[in-house]
Coordinates of C-alpha atoms and ligand atoms in Angstrom, one line a residue:
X1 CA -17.7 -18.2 0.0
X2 CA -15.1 -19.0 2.6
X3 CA -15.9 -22.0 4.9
X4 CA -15.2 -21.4 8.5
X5 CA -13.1 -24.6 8.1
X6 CA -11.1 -22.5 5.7
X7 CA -10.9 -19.6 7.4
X8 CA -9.5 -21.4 10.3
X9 CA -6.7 -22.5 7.6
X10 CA -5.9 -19.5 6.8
X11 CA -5.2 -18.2 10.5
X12 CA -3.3 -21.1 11.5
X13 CA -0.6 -19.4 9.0
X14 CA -0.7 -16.3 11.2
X15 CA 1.8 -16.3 14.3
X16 CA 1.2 -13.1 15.4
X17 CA -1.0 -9.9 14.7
X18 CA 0.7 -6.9 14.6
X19 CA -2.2 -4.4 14.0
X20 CA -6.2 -5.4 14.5
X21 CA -9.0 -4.2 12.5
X22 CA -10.3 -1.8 15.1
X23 CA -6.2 -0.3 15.3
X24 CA -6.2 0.3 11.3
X25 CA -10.0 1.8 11.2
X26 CA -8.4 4.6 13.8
X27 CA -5.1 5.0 12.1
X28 CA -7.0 4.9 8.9
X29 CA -8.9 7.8 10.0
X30 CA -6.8 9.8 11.2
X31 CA -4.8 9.9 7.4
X32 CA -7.6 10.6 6.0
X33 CA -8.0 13.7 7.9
X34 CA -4.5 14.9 7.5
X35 CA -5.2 14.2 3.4
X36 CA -7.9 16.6 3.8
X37 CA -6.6 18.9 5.6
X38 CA -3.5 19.1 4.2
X39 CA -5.3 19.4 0.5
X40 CA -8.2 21.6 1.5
X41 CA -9.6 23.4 -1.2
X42 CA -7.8 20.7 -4.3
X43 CA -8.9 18.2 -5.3
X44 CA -6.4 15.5 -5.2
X45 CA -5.7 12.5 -7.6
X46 CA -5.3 9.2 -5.3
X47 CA -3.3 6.9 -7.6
X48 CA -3.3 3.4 -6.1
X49 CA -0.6 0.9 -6.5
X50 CA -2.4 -2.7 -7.1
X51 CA -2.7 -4.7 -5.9
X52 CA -1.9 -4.9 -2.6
X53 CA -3.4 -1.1 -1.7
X54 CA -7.3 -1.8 -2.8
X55 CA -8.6 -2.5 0.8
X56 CA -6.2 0.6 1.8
X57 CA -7.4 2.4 -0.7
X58 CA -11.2 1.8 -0.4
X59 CA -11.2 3.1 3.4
X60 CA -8.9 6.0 2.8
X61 CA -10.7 7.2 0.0
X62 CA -13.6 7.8 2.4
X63 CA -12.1 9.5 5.0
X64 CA -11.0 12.1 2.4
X65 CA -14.0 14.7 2.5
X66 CA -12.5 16.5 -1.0
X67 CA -13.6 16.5 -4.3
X68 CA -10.8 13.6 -5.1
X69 CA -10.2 11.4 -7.5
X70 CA -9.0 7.5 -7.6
X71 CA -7.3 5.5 -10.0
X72 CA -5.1 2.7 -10.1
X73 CA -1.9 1.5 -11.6
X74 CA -0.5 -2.0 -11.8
X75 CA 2.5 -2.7 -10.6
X76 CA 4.1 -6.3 -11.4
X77 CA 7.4 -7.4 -10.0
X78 CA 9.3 -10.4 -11.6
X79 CA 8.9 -13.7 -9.8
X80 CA 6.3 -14.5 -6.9
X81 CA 8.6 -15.2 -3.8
X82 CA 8.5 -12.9 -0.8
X83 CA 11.5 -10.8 -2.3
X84 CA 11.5 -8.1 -4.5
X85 CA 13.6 -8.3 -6.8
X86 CA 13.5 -4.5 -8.0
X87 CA 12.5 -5.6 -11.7
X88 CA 9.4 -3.4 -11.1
X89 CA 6.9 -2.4 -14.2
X90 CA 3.9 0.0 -14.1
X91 CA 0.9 -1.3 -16.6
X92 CA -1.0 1.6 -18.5
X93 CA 1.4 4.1 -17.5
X94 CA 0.7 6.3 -21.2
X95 CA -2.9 6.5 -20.7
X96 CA -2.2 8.3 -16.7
X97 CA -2.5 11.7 -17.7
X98 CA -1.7 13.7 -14.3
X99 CA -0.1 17.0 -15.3
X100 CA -1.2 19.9 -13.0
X101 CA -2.6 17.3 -10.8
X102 CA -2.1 16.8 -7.1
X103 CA -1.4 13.7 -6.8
X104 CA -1.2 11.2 -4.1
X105 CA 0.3 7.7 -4.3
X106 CA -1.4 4.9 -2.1
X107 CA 0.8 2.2 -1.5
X108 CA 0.4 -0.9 0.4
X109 CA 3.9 -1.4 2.0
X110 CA 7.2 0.2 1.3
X111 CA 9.8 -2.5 1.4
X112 CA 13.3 -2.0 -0.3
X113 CA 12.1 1.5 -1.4
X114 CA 12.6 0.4 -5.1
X115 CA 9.2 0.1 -6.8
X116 CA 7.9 3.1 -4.5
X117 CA 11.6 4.9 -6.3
X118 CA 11.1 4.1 -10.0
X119 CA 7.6 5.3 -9.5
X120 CA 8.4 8.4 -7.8
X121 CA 11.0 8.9 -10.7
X122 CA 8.2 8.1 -13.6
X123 CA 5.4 10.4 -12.2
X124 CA 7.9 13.0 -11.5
X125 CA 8.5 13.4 -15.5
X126 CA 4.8 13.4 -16.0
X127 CA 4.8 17.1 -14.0
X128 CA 2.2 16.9 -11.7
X129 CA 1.8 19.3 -9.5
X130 CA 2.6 18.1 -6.5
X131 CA 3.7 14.4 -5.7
X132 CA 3.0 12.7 -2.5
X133 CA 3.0 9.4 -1.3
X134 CA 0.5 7.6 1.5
X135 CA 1.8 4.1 2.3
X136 CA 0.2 1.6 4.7
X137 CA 3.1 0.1 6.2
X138 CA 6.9 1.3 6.2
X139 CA 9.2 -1.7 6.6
X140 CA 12.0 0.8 7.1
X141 CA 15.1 -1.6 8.1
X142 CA 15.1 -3.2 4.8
X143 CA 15.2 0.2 2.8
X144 CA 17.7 -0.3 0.3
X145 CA 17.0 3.3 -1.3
X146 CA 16.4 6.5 0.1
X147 CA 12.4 7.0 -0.7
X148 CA 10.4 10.1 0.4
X149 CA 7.0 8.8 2.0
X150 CA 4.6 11.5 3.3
X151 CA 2.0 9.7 5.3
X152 CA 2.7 6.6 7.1
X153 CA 0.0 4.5 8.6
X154 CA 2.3 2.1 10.6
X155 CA 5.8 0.7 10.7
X156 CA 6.6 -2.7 11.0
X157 CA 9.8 -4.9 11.5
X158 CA 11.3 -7.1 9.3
X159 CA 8.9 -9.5 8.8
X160 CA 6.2 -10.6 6.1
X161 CA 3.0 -9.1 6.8
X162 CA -0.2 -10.5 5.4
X163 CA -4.3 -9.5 5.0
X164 CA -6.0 -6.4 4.7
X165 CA -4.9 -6.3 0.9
X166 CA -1.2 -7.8 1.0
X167 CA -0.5 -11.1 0.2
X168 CA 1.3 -13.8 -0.6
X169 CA 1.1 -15.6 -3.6
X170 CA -2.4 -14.3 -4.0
X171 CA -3.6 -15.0 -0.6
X172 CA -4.6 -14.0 2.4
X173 CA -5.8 -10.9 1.4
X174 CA -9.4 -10.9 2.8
X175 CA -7.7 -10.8 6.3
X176 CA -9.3 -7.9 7.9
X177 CA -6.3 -7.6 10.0
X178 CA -2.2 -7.3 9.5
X179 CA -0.7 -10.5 10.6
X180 CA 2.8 -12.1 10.2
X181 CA 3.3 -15.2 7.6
X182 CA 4.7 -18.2 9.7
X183 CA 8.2 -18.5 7.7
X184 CA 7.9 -22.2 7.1
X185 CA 4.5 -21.4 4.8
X186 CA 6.7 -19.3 2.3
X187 CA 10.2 -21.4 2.6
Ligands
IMP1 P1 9.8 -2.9 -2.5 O1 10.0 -2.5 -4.0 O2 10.9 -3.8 -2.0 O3 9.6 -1.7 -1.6 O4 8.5 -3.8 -2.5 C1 7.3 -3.3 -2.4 C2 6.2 -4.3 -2.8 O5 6.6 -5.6 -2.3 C3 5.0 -4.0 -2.0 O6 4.2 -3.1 -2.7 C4 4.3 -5.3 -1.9 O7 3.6 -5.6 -3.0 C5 5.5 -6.3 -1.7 N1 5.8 -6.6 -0.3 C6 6.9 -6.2 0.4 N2 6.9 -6.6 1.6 C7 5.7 -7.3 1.8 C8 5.1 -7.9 2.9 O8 5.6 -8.0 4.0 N3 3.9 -8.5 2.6 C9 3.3 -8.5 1.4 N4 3.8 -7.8 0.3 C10 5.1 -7.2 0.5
MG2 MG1 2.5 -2.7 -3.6

């Protein structure tokens, strides 16, 4: 269990909020019911991206009233910095059997548009039926490749945005808001 004294730590790290709890449960909601209405009468497959889109993912989910399905792939870039640096591999791509499927990809944050690009590209060959993509957060400056994303949930600037699933270096994720990461914690 976290400590307050913890806790406290780990919002000293913040310098600003960009989106509260209370502003993601509404915006949440209201993708939820464009998923469902947009899919009415499917049943979609919601593929997660993990990490970072479990907390996404686990709200979303239930403000989808269809007959959907969840599951997750890994994605692991190379290194841990705040970078990507567009090595990106799927895990357990072989057993994701989504052929005639609808399927919807729930990411956490598009960045540089290159993991969200190789996996368009990979899912694409696996002939769905229909591809789509949900993402938390667009951090459309830094788009380095054109990427299609369907739903958006919020765009942010050019900064690195931390809790409610994304982290750095592991942490910070239990956040139940979306804050920005002081620069000198990461440097
Ligand atoms: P991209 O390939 O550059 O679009 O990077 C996408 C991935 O980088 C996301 O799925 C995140 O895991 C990570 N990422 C990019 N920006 C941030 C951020 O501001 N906070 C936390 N993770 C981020
Ligand atoms: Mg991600």
């Amino acid at each position: 269990m976290i400590d307050a004294k913890e806790k406290a730590g780990m919002e000293k790290d913040i310098s600003e909020i960009l989106f509260t709890e209370t502003m993601i449960g509404e915006r949440v909601t209201r993708l939820g019911m464009q998923i469902t209405r947009d899919y009415a009468g499917k049943a979609p497959l919601l593929l997660g991206v993990l990490k970072g889109c479990f907390v996404f993912m686990a709200d979303l989910m239930r403000r989808v009233g269809l007959r959907c399905e969840v599951r997750f792939i890994a994605a692991s870039s190379y290194g841990s910095g705040t970078v990507s640096s567009g090595g990106v591999r799927f895990g357990e791509l072989s057993q994701l059997d989504i052929e005639g499927r609808d399927v919807v990809v729930v990411e956490d944050i598009v960045d540089s548009g290159l993991t969200l690009k190789r996996l368009r590209d990979i899912l694409t060959e696996m002939r769905p039926a229909s591809l789509r993509v949900c993402a938390l957060l667009d951090k459309k400056s830094r788009r380095e490749v054109e990427v299609e994303i369907d739903y958006i949930g919020f765009e942010c600037g050019d900064v690195f945005c931390v809790g409610y699933g994304l982290d750095c270096a592991e942490r910070y994720r239990n956040l139940p808001y979306i804050g920005v990461l002081k620069p000198e914690i990461y440097i």
